[in-house]
PDB file of C-alpha atoms in Angstrom:
ATOM      1  CA  MET A 663      43.722  -9.658  17.887  1.00 96.00           C
ATOM      2  CA  ARG A 664      45.936 -11.586  15.476  1.00 97.00           C
ATOM      3  CA  ALA A 665      46.086 -15.357  15.688  1.00 98.00           C
ATOM      4  CA  ILE A 666      47.117 -18.262  13.489  1.00 98.00           C
ATOM      5  CA  GLY A 667      44.242 -20.575  12.719  1.00 97.00           C
ATOM      6  CA  VAL A 668      42.687 -22.952  10.218  1.00 97.00           C
ATOM      7  CA  TYR A 669      39.281 -22.905   8.553  1.00 97.00           C
ATOM      8  CA  GLU A 670      39.732 -26.418   7.231  1.00 97.00           C
ATOM      9  CA  PHE A 671      42.107 -29.231   8.070  1.00 97.00           C
ATOM     10  CA  GLY A 672      44.955 -30.236   5.805  1.00 98.00           C
ATOM     11  CA  GLY A 673      48.603 -29.510   5.066  1.00 98.00           C
ATOM     12  CA  PRO A 674      50.675 -26.569   6.327  1.00 98.00           C
ATOM     13  CA  GLU A 675      49.163 -24.329   3.664  1.00 98.00           C
ATOM     14  CA  VAL A 676      45.823 -24.192   5.551  1.00 98.00           C
ATOM     15  CA  LEU A 677      47.399 -22.108   8.343  1.00 98.00           C
ATOM     16  CA  ARG A 678      46.596 -18.428   8.012  1.00 97.00           C
ATOM     17  CA  VAL A 679      46.572 -15.172   9.943  1.00 98.00           C
ATOM     18  CA  VAL A 680      43.098 -14.550  11.366  1.00 97.00           C
ATOM     19  CA  ASP A 681      41.561 -11.660  13.250  1.00 96.00           C
ATOM     20  CA  LEU A 682      39.693 -12.648  16.418  1.00 96.00           C
ATOM     21  CA  THR A 683      37.898 -10.805  19.177  1.00 96.00           C
ATOM     22  CA  GLU A 684      40.351  -9.916  21.931  1.00 96.00           C
ATOM     23  CA  PRO A 685      39.685 -12.069  25.024  1.00 96.00           C
ATOM     24  CA  HIS A 686      39.661 -10.756  28.592  1.00 97.00           C
ATOM     25  CA  ALA A 687      40.376 -12.430  31.909  1.00 96.00           C
ATOM     26  CA  GLY A 688      37.368 -13.489  33.962  1.00 95.00           C
ATOM     27  CA  PRO A 689      37.219 -14.585  37.610  1.00 95.00           C
ATOM     28  CA  GLY A 690      40.180 -16.757  38.520  1.00 93.00           C
ATOM     29  CA  GLN A 691      41.822 -16.180  35.150  1.00 95.00           C
ATOM     30  CA  VAL A 692      44.814 -14.300  33.791  1.00 97.00           C
ATOM     31  CA  ARG A 693      45.549 -13.028  30.320  1.00 97.00           C
ATOM     32  CA  VAL A 694      48.962 -13.611  28.775  1.00 98.00           C
ATOM     33  CA  ARG A 695      50.297 -11.276  26.115  1.00 98.00           C
ATOM     34  CA  VAL A 696      51.998 -13.970  24.065  1.00 98.00           C
ATOM     35  CA  HIS A 697      55.497 -13.255  22.776  1.00 98.00           C
ATOM     36  CA  ALA A 698      56.418 -16.800  21.733  1.00 98.00           C
ATOM     37  CA  ALA A 699      54.568 -20.041  20.924  1.00 98.00           C
ATOM     38  CA  ALA A 700      56.422 -23.295  20.292  1.00 98.00           C
ATOM     39  CA  VAL A 701      55.494 -25.515  17.344  1.00 98.00           C
ATOM     40  CA  ASN A 702      55.003 -29.147  18.398  1.00 96.00           C
ATOM     41  CA  PRO A 703      54.125 -32.407  16.638  1.00 94.00           C
ATOM     42  CA  ALA A 704      50.770 -32.255  18.423  1.00 94.00           C
ATOM     43  CA  ASP A 705      50.022 -29.051  16.523  1.00 96.00           C
ATOM     44  CA  THR A 706      50.614 -30.755  13.183  1.00 96.00           C
ATOM     45  CA  LEU A 707      48.260 -33.576  14.193  1.00 94.00           C
ATOM     46  CA  LEU A 708      45.488 -31.109  14.996  1.00 95.00           C
ATOM     47  CA  ARG A 709      46.096 -29.133  11.789  1.00 97.00           C
ATOM     48  CA  SER A 710      45.916 -32.309   9.687  1.00 96.00           C
ATOM     49  CA  GLY A 711      42.488 -33.224  11.058  1.00 95.00           C
ATOM     50  CA  ALA A 712      43.583 -36.218  13.135  1.00 90.00           C
ATOM     51  CA  HIS A 713      41.289 -34.949  15.910  1.00 90.00           C
ATOM     52  CA  ALA A 714      38.684 -33.235  13.736  1.00 92.00           C
ATOM     53  CA  GLY A 715      35.861 -34.782  15.728  1.00 91.00           C
ATOM     54  CA  ALA A 716      36.822 -32.729  18.783  1.00 90.00           C
ATOM     55  CA  PHE A 717      36.013 -29.543  16.829  1.00 92.00           C
ATOM     56  CA  ALA A 718      32.587 -30.705  15.618  1.00 92.00           C
ATOM     57  CA  GLY A 719      29.937 -28.075  16.278  1.00 90.00           C
ATOM     58  CA  THR A 720      32.519 -25.357  16.966  1.00 92.00           C
ATOM     59  CA  PRO A 721      32.763 -22.646  14.306  1.00 94.00           C
ATOM     60  CA  ALA A 722      36.099 -22.077  12.572  1.00 95.00           C
ATOM     61  CA  PRO A 723      38.745 -20.728  12.687  1.00 97.00           C
ATOM     62  CA  TYR A 724      40.523 -23.146  15.015  1.00 97.00           C
ATOM     63  CA  VAL A 725      43.642 -21.816  16.728  1.00 97.00           C
ATOM     64  CA  LEU A 726      46.437 -24.316  17.388  1.00 97.00           C
ATOM     65  CA  GLY A 727      49.347 -24.266  19.825  1.00 97.00           C
ATOM     66  CA  MET A 728      50.068 -25.856  23.215  1.00 97.00           C
ATOM     67  CA  ASP A 729      53.124 -23.929  24.490  1.00 97.00           C
ATOM     68  CA  ILE A 730      53.319 -20.205  25.172  1.00 98.00           C
ATOM     69  CA  ALA A 731      55.522 -17.662  26.884  1.00 98.00           C
ATOM     70  CA  GLY A 732      54.881 -13.977  27.394  1.00 98.00           C
ATOM     71  CA  VAL A 733      53.837 -11.546  30.108  1.00 98.00           C
ATOM     72  CA  ILE A 734      50.788 -11.151  32.347  1.00 98.00           C
ATOM     73  CA  ASP A 735      48.803  -8.180  31.098  1.00 96.00           C
ATOM     74  CA  GLU A 736      45.411  -8.741  32.755  1.00 97.00           C
ATOM     75  CA  ILE A 737      44.348 -10.415  36.005  1.00 97.00           C
ATOM     76  CA  GLY A 738      40.703 -11.292  36.541  1.00 95.00           C
ATOM     77  CA  PRO A 739      38.800 -10.801  39.783  1.00 92.00           C
ATOM     78  CA  GLY A 740      39.030 -13.395  42.509  1.00 83.00           C
ATOM     79  CA  PRO A 741      41.609 -14.789  44.899  1.00 76.00           C
ATOM     80  CA  ARG A 742      45.214 -13.640  44.655  1.00 76.00           C
ATOM     81  CA  THR A 743      47.099 -15.601  42.018  1.00 81.00           C
ATOM     82  CA  GLY A 744      50.697 -14.976  43.056  1.00 88.00           C
ATOM     83  CA  LEU A 745      51.254 -13.568  39.564  1.00 94.00           C
ATOM     84  CA  SER A 746      51.741  -9.879  38.853  1.00 95.00           C
ATOM     85  CA  MET A 747      51.177  -7.531  35.955  1.00 97.00           C
ATOM     86  CA  GLY A 748      54.052  -7.499  33.485  1.00 97.00           C
ATOM     87  CA  GLU A 749      55.601 -10.680  34.898  1.00 98.00           C
ATOM     88  CA  PRO A 750      57.249 -13.032  32.358  1.00 98.00           C
ATOM     89  CA  VAL A 751      55.378 -16.346  32.411  1.00 98.00           C
ATOM     90  CA  MET A 752      54.964 -19.645  30.587  1.00 98.00           C
ATOM     91  CA  ALA A 753      52.025 -22.012  30.252  1.00 98.00           C
ATOM     92  CA  MET A 754      50.710 -25.122  28.547  1.00 97.00           C
ATOM     93  CA  VAL A 755      47.518 -24.503  26.591  1.00 96.00           C
ATOM     94  CA  HIS A 756      44.824 -27.065  25.759  1.00 91.00           C
ATOM     95  CA  PRO A 757      43.666 -26.065  22.249  1.00 92.00           C
ATOM     96  CA  LEU A 758      40.557 -28.252  21.963  1.00 89.00           C
ATOM     97  CA  PRO A 759      37.078 -26.664  22.318  1.00 87.00           C
ATOM     98  CA  PRO A 760      35.804 -24.873  24.264  1.00 84.00           C
ATOM     99  CA  ALA A 761      39.327 -23.498  24.769  1.00 85.00           C
ATOM    100  CA  THR A 762      41.543 -22.045  22.054  1.00 89.00           C
ATOM    101  CA  GLY A 763      45.210 -22.552  21.290  1.00 96.00           C
ATOM    102  CA  GLY A 764      48.373 -20.598  21.896  1.00 97.00           C
ATOM    103  CA  TYR A 765      49.138 -19.254  18.408  1.00 98.00           C
ATOM    104  CA  ALA A 766      47.610 -15.897  19.323  1.00 98.00           C
ATOM    105  CA  GLU A 767      48.584 -12.478  20.610  1.00 98.00           C
ATOM    106  CA  TYR A 768      46.501 -12.949  23.779  1.00 98.00           C
ATOM    107  CA  VAL A 769      45.565 -16.135  25.611  1.00 98.00           C
ATOM    108  CA  VAL A 770      43.279 -16.311  28.658  1.00 97.00           C
ATOM    109  CA  LEU A 771      43.882 -19.208  31.045  1.00 96.00           C
ATOM    110  CA  PRO A 772      42.975 -20.273  34.573  1.00 95.00           C
ATOM    111  CA  ALA A 773      45.589 -18.707  36.841  1.00 94.00           C
ATOM    112  CA  GLY A 774      46.698 -22.151  38.014  1.00 93.00           C
ATOM    113  CA  TRP A 775      47.847 -23.033  34.493  1.00 96.00           C
ATOM    114  CA  VAL A 776      50.449 -20.258  34.427  1.00 97.00           C
ATOM    115  CA  VAL A 777      53.781 -19.975  36.262  1.00 97.00           C
ATOM    116  CA  PRO A 778      56.676 -17.508  36.138  1.00 98.00           C
ATOM    117  CA  ALA A 779      59.168 -18.188  33.377  1.00 98.00           C
ATOM    118  CA  PRO A 780      62.546 -19.498  34.563  1.00 98.00           C
ATOM    119  CA  ALA A 781      64.883 -16.693  35.592  1.00 97.00           C
ATOM    120  CA  GLY A 782      67.292 -15.753  32.835  1.00 94.00           C
ATOM    121  CA  VAL A 783      65.341 -17.592  30.099  1.00 97.00           C
ATOM    122  CA  ASP A 784      63.950 -15.506  27.235  1.00 98.00           C
ATOM    123  CA  HIS A 785      60.453 -15.904  25.777  1.00 98.00           C
ATOM    124  CA  PRO A 786      61.309 -18.256  22.863  1.00 98.00           C
ATOM    125  CA  ALA A 787      63.301 -20.588  25.122  1.00 98.00           C
ATOM    126  CA  ALA A 788      60.625 -20.547  27.829  1.00 98.00           C
ATOM    127  CA  ALA A 789      58.006 -21.503  25.216  1.00 98.00           C
ATOM    128  CA  THR A 790      59.789 -24.816  24.591  1.00 97.00           C
ATOM    129  CA  LEU A 791      59.409 -25.963  28.194  1.00 98.00           C
ATOM    130  CA  PRO A 792      55.793 -26.375  29.373  1.00 97.00           C
ATOM    131  CA  MET A 793      54.248 -29.086  27.192  1.00 96.00           C
ATOM    132  CA  ASN A 794      57.428 -30.995  26.416  1.00 96.00           C
ATOM    133  CA  GLY A 795      58.695 -30.724  29.977  1.00 97.00           C
ATOM    134  CA  LEU A 796      55.384 -31.862  31.432  1.00 97.00           C
ATOM    135  CA  THR A 797      55.204 -34.748  28.954  1.00 97.00           C
ATOM    136  CA  ALA A 798      58.664 -35.959  29.959  1.00 98.00           C
ATOM    137  CA  LEU A 799      57.854 -35.557  33.648  1.00 98.00           C
ATOM    138  CA  LEU A 800      54.556 -37.417  33.260  1.00 98.00           C
ATOM    139  CA  ALA A 801      56.293 -40.270  31.423  1.00 98.00           C
ATOM    140  CA  LEU A 802      58.789 -40.728  34.239  1.00 98.00           C
ATOM    141  CA  ASP A 803      56.020 -40.467  36.831  1.00 97.00           C
ATOM    142  CA  ARG A 804      54.033 -43.155  34.978  1.00 97.00           C
ATOM    143  CA  LEU A 805      57.087 -45.444  34.741  1.00 98.00           C
ATOM    144  CA  ALA A 806      57.946 -44.883  38.438  1.00 97.00           C
ATOM    145  CA  LEU A 807      61.463 -46.294  38.118  1.00 98.00           C
ATOM    146  CA  ALA A 808      63.731 -46.604  41.143  1.00 98.00           C
ATOM    147  CA  PRO A 809      67.149 -44.915  41.074  1.00 98.00           C
ATOM    148  CA  GLY A 810      69.654 -47.183  39.353  1.00 97.00           C
ATOM    149  CA  SER A 811      67.072 -48.564  36.920  1.00 98.00           C
ATOM    150  CA  VAL A 812      67.882 -48.616  33.213  1.00 98.00           C
ATOM    151  CA  LEU A 813      65.714 -46.469  30.927  1.00 98.00           C
ATOM    152  CA  ALA A 814      65.974 -46.555  27.119  1.00 98.00           C
ATOM    153  CA  VAL A 815      64.905 -43.414  25.246  1.00 98.00           C
ATOM    154  CA  THR A 816      64.242 -43.238  21.505  1.00 97.00           C
ATOM    155  CA  GLY A 817      64.345 -39.995  19.552  1.00 95.00           C
ATOM    156  CA  ALA A 818      66.825 -38.743  22.124  1.00 96.00           C
ATOM    157  CA  ALA A 819      68.139 -35.914  19.937  1.00 95.00           C
ATOM    158  CA  GLY A 820      64.660 -34.389  19.723  1.00 94.00           C
ATOM    159  CA  THR A 821      63.184 -31.981  22.239  1.00 95.00           C
ATOM    160  CA  LEU A 822      61.028 -34.474  24.148  1.00 96.00           C
ATOM    161  CA  GLY A 823      63.649 -37.211  23.928  1.00 97.00           C
ATOM    162  CA  GLY A 824      66.349 -34.858  25.158  1.00 97.00           C
ATOM    163  CA  TYR A 825      64.217 -33.773  28.111  1.00 98.00           C
ATOM    164  CA  LEU A 826      63.591 -37.434  28.980  1.00 98.00           C
ATOM    165  CA  VAL A 827      67.326 -38.121  28.991  1.00 98.00           C
ATOM    166  CA  GLN A 828      68.017 -35.103  31.183  1.00 98.00           C
ATOM    167  CA  LEU A 829      65.219 -35.853  33.650  1.00 98.00           C
ATOM    168  CA  GLY A 830      66.115 -39.551  33.733  1.00 98.00           C
ATOM    169  CA  ARG A 831      69.700 -38.807  34.618  1.00 98.00           C
ATOM    170  CA  HIS A 832      68.544 -36.305  37.261  1.00 98.00           C
ATOM    171  CA  ALA A 833      66.332 -39.043  38.762  1.00 98.00           C
ATOM    172  CA  GLY A 834      69.331 -41.342  39.140  1.00 98.00           C
ATOM    173  CA  LEU A 835      68.506 -43.595  36.194  1.00 98.00           C
ATOM    174  CA  THR A 836      70.991 -45.142  33.795  1.00 98.00           C
ATOM    175  CA  VAL A 837      69.846 -43.882  30.393  1.00 98.00           C
ATOM    176  CA  VAL A 838      70.591 -45.660  27.126  1.00 98.00           C
ATOM    177  CA  ALA A 839      69.549 -43.595  24.117  1.00 97.00           C
ATOM    178  CA  ASP A 840      69.499 -43.890  20.360  1.00 97.00           C
ATOM    179  CA  ALA A 841      71.061 -41.338  18.030  1.00 95.00           C
ATOM    180  CA  ALA A 842      72.410 -40.814  14.549  1.00 94.00           C
ATOM    181  CA  PRO A 843      76.216 -40.532  14.470  1.00 95.00           C
ATOM    182  CA  ALA A 844      76.006 -36.759  14.061  1.00 95.00           C
ATOM    183  CA  ASP A 845      73.864 -36.504  17.225  1.00 96.00           C
ATOM    184  CA  GLU A 846      75.793 -38.862  19.503  1.00 96.00           C
ATOM    185  CA  ALA A 847      77.785 -36.114  21.240  1.00 97.00           C
ATOM    186  CA  LEU A 848      74.594 -34.074  21.722  1.00 96.00           C
ATOM    187  CA  VAL A 849      72.773 -36.997  23.348  1.00 97.00           C
ATOM    188  CA  ARG A 850      75.719 -37.879  25.581  1.00 98.00           C
ATOM    189  CA  GLY A 851      75.763 -34.234  26.640  1.00 97.00           C
ATOM    190  CA  PHE A 852      72.193 -34.612  27.863  1.00 97.00           C
ATOM    191  CA  GLY A 853      73.389 -37.351  30.193  1.00 97.00           C
ATOM    192  CA  ALA A 854      72.961 -40.619  28.307  1.00 98.00           C
ATOM    193  CA  ALA A 855      75.299 -43.232  29.778  1.00 97.00           C
ATOM    194  CA  ASP A 856      75.173 -45.289  26.593  1.00 96.00           C
ATOM    195  CA  VAL A 857      74.225 -44.444  23.000  1.00 97.00           C
ATOM    196  CA  VAL A 858      73.237 -46.925  20.297  1.00 97.00           C
ATOM    197  CA  ALA A 859      72.637 -46.275  16.617  1.00 95.00           C
ATOM    198  CA  ARG A 860      69.058 -45.384  15.725  1.00 92.00           C
ATOM    199  CA  GLY A 861      67.072 -47.409  13.200  1.00 87.00           C
ATOM    200  CA  ALA A 862      64.545 -50.200  12.783  1.00 82.00           C
ATOM    201  CA  ASP A 863      66.624 -52.712  14.731  1.00 90.00           C
ATOM    202  CA  VAL A 864      67.381 -50.438  17.683  1.00 94.00           C
ATOM    203  CA  ALA A 865      65.751 -52.931  20.071  1.00 94.00           C
ATOM    204  CA  GLU A 866      68.351 -55.542  19.144  1.00 96.00           C
ATOM    205  CA  ARG A 867      71.175 -53.063  19.702  1.00 96.00           C
ATOM    206  CA  ILE A 868      69.813 -52.102  23.108  1.00 97.00           C
ATOM    207  CA  ARG A 869      69.438 -55.770  24.064  1.00 96.00           C
ATOM    208  CA  ALA A 870      73.014 -56.457  22.977  1.00 95.00           C
ATOM    209  CA  ARG A 871      74.226 -53.856  25.489  1.00 94.00           C
ATOM    210  CA  HIS A 872      71.750 -54.973  28.168  1.00 95.00           C
ATOM    211  CA  PRO A 873      71.236 -58.739  27.723  1.00 96.00           C
ATOM    212  CA  ASP A 874      68.669 -59.007  30.535  1.00 95.00           C
ATOM    213  CA  GLY A 875      66.639 -56.180  29.031  1.00 97.00           C
ATOM    214  CA  VAL A 876      66.192 -52.607  30.211  1.00 98.00           C
ATOM    215  CA  ASP A 877      63.688 -51.778  32.928  1.00 98.00           C
ATOM    216  CA  ALA A 878      61.668 -49.446  30.702  1.00 98.00           C
ATOM    217  CA  VAL A 879      61.530 -47.737  27.324  1.00 98.00           C
ATOM    218  CA  ALA A 880      60.213 -44.243  26.584  1.00 98.00           C
ATOM    219  CA  ASP A 881      59.431 -44.006  22.874  1.00 96.00           C
ATOM    220  CA  PRO A 882      59.053 -40.445  21.515  1.00 95.00           C
ATOM    221  CA  ALA A 883      60.281 -41.749  18.133  1.00 93.00           C
ATOM    222  CA  LEU A 884      57.089 -43.874  17.915  1.00 91.00           C
ATOM    223  CA  ILE A 885      58.946 -47.063  16.970  1.00 93.00           C
ATOM    224  CA  GLY A 886      56.228 -49.127  18.592  1.00 91.00           C
ATOM    225  CA  PRO A 887      55.817 -52.817  19.522  1.00 92.00           C
ATOM    226  CA  ARG A 888      59.138 -54.035  18.173  1.00 91.00           C
ATOM    227  CA  LEU A 889      60.805 -52.034  20.956  1.00 93.00           C
ATOM    228  CA  LEU A 890      59.258 -54.351  23.537  1.00 94.00           C
ATOM    229  CA  GLY A 891      62.031 -56.817  22.790  1.00 94.00           C
ATOM    230  CA  ALA A 892      64.485 -54.471  24.500  1.00 96.00           C
ATOM    231  CA  VAL A 893      62.555 -54.565  27.788  1.00 97.00           C
ATOM    232  CA  ARG A 894      62.893 -57.200  30.512  1.00 97.00           C
ATOM    233  CA  ASN A 895      59.899 -59.275  31.583  1.00 95.00           C
ATOM    234  CA  GLY A 896      57.882 -57.172  34.004  1.00 96.00           C
ATOM    235  CA  GLY A 897      59.294 -53.946  32.599  1.00 97.00           C
ATOM    236  CA  ALA A 898      57.366 -51.059  31.090  1.00 97.00           C
ATOM    237  CA  TYR A 899      56.942 -49.135  27.827  1.00 97.00           C
ATOM    238  CA  ALA A 900      55.807 -45.477  27.743  1.00 97.00           C
ATOM    239  CA  ARG A 901      53.698 -44.662  24.676  1.00 95.00           C
ATOM    240  CA  PHE A 902      53.098 -41.109  23.489  1.00 93.00           C
ATOM    241  CA  ARG A 903      50.309 -41.677  20.948  1.00 83.00           C
ATOM    242  CA  SER A 904      47.334 -43.981  20.992  1.00 72.00           C
ATOM    243  CA  GLY A 905      46.701 -46.583  18.325  1.00 59.00           C
ATOM    244  CA  ASP A 906      44.005 -44.315  16.859  1.00 62.00           C
ATOM    245  CA  GLU A 907      46.442 -41.477  16.084  1.00 64.00           C
ATOM    246  CA  PRO A 908      48.768 -41.188  13.079  1.00 69.00           C
ATOM    247  CA  GLY A 909      52.083 -42.722  14.072  1.00 67.00           C
ATOM    248  CA  GLY A 910      50.507 -44.567  16.986  1.00 65.00           C
ATOM    249  CA  HIS A 911      50.600 -48.331  17.475  1.00 73.00           C
ATOM    250  CA  ARG A 912      48.292 -50.957  18.909  1.00 71.00           C
ATOM    251  CA  PHE A 913      49.591 -53.376  21.535  1.00 74.00           C
ATOM    252  CA  ASP A 914      48.360 -56.787  22.619  1.00 69.00           C
ATOM    253  CA  ASP A 915      47.032 -56.906  26.165  1.00 60.00           C
ATOM    254  CA  GLY A 916      48.525 -59.201  28.739  1.00 58.00           C
ATOM    255  CA  GLY A 917      52.107 -59.116  27.485  1.00 77.00           C
ATOM    256  CA  ALA A 918      55.232 -59.437  29.585  1.00 90.00           C
ATOM    257  CA  VAL A 919      55.789 -55.679  29.287  1.00 93.00           C
ATOM    258  CA  SER A 920      53.368 -53.144  30.771  1.00 94.00           C
ATOM    259  CA  VAL A 921      52.320 -50.348  28.369  1.00 94.00           C
ATOM    260  CA  ARG A 922      51.857 -46.980  30.100  1.00 94.00           C
ATOM    261  CA  ALA A 923      49.948 -44.213  28.293  1.00 93.00           C
ATOM    262  CA  VAL A 924      51.401 -40.712  28.513  1.00 96.00           C
ATOM    263  CA  PHE A 925      48.646 -38.158  27.830  1.00 94.00           C
ATOM    264  CA  VAL A 926      49.934 -34.716  28.762  1.00 95.00           C
ATOM    265  CA  PRO A 927      46.492 -33.103  29.317  1.00 92.00           C
ATOM    266  CA  ASP A 928      46.455 -35.244  32.483  1.00 94.00           C
ATOM    267  CA  TYR A 929      48.912 -32.649  33.848  1.00 96.00           C
ATOM    268  CA  ALA A 930      46.965 -29.627  32.590  1.00 92.00           C
ATOM    269  CA  GLY A 931      46.496 -27.231  35.467  1.00 91.00           C
ATOM    270  CA  ARG A 932      49.089 -29.012  37.626  1.00 95.00           C
ATOM    271  CA  THR A 933      50.781 -25.859  38.892  1.00 95.00           C
ATOM    272  CA  ASP A 934      53.068 -27.944  41.094  1.00 96.00           C
ATOM    273  CA  LYS A 935      54.422 -29.867  38.110  1.00 97.00           C
ATOM    274  CA  LEU A 936      54.863 -26.727  36.009  1.00 97.00           C
ATOM    275  CA  HIS A 937      56.742 -25.073  38.880  1.00 97.00           C
ATOM    276  CA  GLN A 938      58.921 -28.193  39.000  1.00 98.00           C
ATOM    277  CA  ILE A 939      59.751 -27.722  35.309  1.00 98.00           C
ATOM    278  CA  ARG A 940      60.594 -24.065  35.991  1.00 98.00           C
ATOM    279  CA  ARG A 941      62.961 -24.987  38.826  1.00 98.00           C
ATOM    280  CA  LEU A 942      64.630 -27.714  36.757  1.00 98.00           C
ATOM    281  CA  ALA A 943      65.280 -25.204  33.973  1.00 98.00           C
ATOM    282  CA  GLU A 944      66.638 -22.618  36.413  1.00 97.00           C
ATOM    283  CA  SER A 945      69.018 -25.179  37.915  1.00 97.00           C
ATOM    284  CA  GLY A 946      70.284 -26.295  34.508  1.00 96.00           C
ATOM    285  CA  VAL A 947      68.799 -29.805  34.642  1.00 97.00           C
ATOM    286  CA  LEU A 948      66.550 -29.013  31.665  1.00 97.00           C
ATOM    287  CA  THR A 949      68.039 -27.172  28.707  1.00 96.00           C
ATOM    288  CA  PRO A 950      65.557 -25.225  26.565  1.00 96.00           C
ATOM    289  CA  ARG A 951      66.383 -25.739  22.891  1.00 94.00           C
ATOM    290  CA  VAL A 952      65.254 -23.289  20.230  1.00 97.00           C
ATOM    291  CA  ALA A 953      66.003 -24.464  16.697  1.00 97.00           C
ATOM    292  CA  ALA A 954      64.799 -21.200  15.113  1.00 97.00           C
ATOM    293  CA  THR A 955      62.314 -18.387  15.617  1.00 98.00           C
ATOM    294  CA  LEU A 956      59.909 -17.286  12.916  1.00 98.00           C
ATOM    295  CA  PRO A 957      57.291 -14.514  12.788  1.00 98.00           C
ATOM    296  CA  ALA A 958      53.876 -15.980  13.519  1.00 98.00           C
ATOM    297  CA  ALA A 959      52.751 -15.252   9.960  1.00 98.00           C
ATOM    298  CA  GLN A 960      55.283 -17.878   8.804  1.00 98.00           C
ATOM    299  CA  ALA A 961      53.589 -20.687  10.755  1.00 98.00           C
ATOM    300  CA  SER A 962      53.125 -22.691   7.543  1.00 98.00           C
ATOM    301  CA  ASP A 963      56.889 -22.684   7.001  1.00 98.00           C
ATOM    302  CA  ALA A 964      57.467 -23.828  10.577  1.00 98.00           C
ATOM    303  CA  HIS A 965      55.043 -26.742  10.152  1.00 98.00           C
ATOM    304  CA  ARG A 966      56.697 -27.763   6.873  1.00 98.00           C
ATOM    305  CA  SER A 967      60.116 -27.752   8.483  1.00 97.00           C
ATOM    306  CA  LEU A 968      58.948 -29.773  11.474  1.00 96.00           C
ATOM    307  CA  GLU A 969      57.246 -32.391   9.315  1.00 95.00           C
ATOM    308  CA  ALA A 970      60.304 -32.659   7.050  1.00 93.00           C
ATOM    309  CA  GLY A 971      62.240 -33.952  10.069  1.00 88.00           C
ATOM    310  CA  GLY A 972      65.736 -33.354  11.305  1.00 86.00           C
ATOM    311  CA  VAL A 973      64.875 -30.320  13.464  1.00 91.00           C
ATOM    312  CA  ARG A 974      66.939 -30.261  16.649  1.00 91.00           C
ATOM    313  CA  GLY A 975      65.086 -28.217  19.249  1.00 94.00           C
ATOM    314  CA  ARG A 976      61.773 -26.434  18.831  1.00 96.00           C
ATOM    315  CA  LEU A 977      60.709 -24.021  16.128  1.00 98.00           C
ATOM    316  CA  VAL A 978      59.099 -21.035  17.835  1.00 98.00           C
ATOM    317  CA  LEU A 979      56.594 -18.515  16.464  1.00 98.00           C
ATOM    318  CA  THR A 980      57.011 -14.955  17.707  1.00 98.00           C
ATOM    319  CA  PHE A 981      54.289 -12.353  18.172  1.00 95.00           C
TER     320      PHE A 981
END
């Protein structure tokens, strides 16, 4: 089967079309014929070698990709899965060994990792939902804010930031978000009650609107510790990368603001959460956003575009 993989880590140019043995579903598994795979910042981290140690001892090529949509085309033996042949589905994939990623024509997963795609949503749009939706849901679950609380979201015009705004509003939170002037209407459309200009001093602008401090900050833009000044004493900050990852930040322990780690593999295999994302998309709470679709062979171009910045929505590879 065709897949997009790397034999060595580096820039977008290391991505190439590779030919792999076609996998088959074993007991308790299903095989997805992939039609679309979203390109995420996590994919660029893996491609660059930021997590090279996780691949040690595993022969190349390494296939990237955490978000897929397609159809069920093989069901392994075992208990009934609730899924049927030919059914449109979506799934989050964990691309670290011994598993393989979603940039491939066929992906085999435990049946519990796969749910029907939202009704009326095509494959590219469905591929934007699993990993980003679960990350946003996990962040809000970690923050555990009561309705009426104030949540600040950075990077609100991006896919993850936009999902956080939409889910926050749905949870009854007052969301203050940052945005460039050109994106302000977009972010307000997601449900932000207040929008401040993005930039290095965004914490000061948030604090000017909320003098007592917001109850929590979710930081997909990876602004880091200086955002803590926007949060009230006893509030919380949701971090999306560890201090050991590119773009991540280290925090002092014992501060007035609690730092909550959001590590989306914690929700891998959480069928209940993935079904929740499906229902939220079907009801219009979550809006899938496809910036562009590209043939899988153009994965290098997709990675270059993502890393250049300014992409609104997800770039999606099609198979």
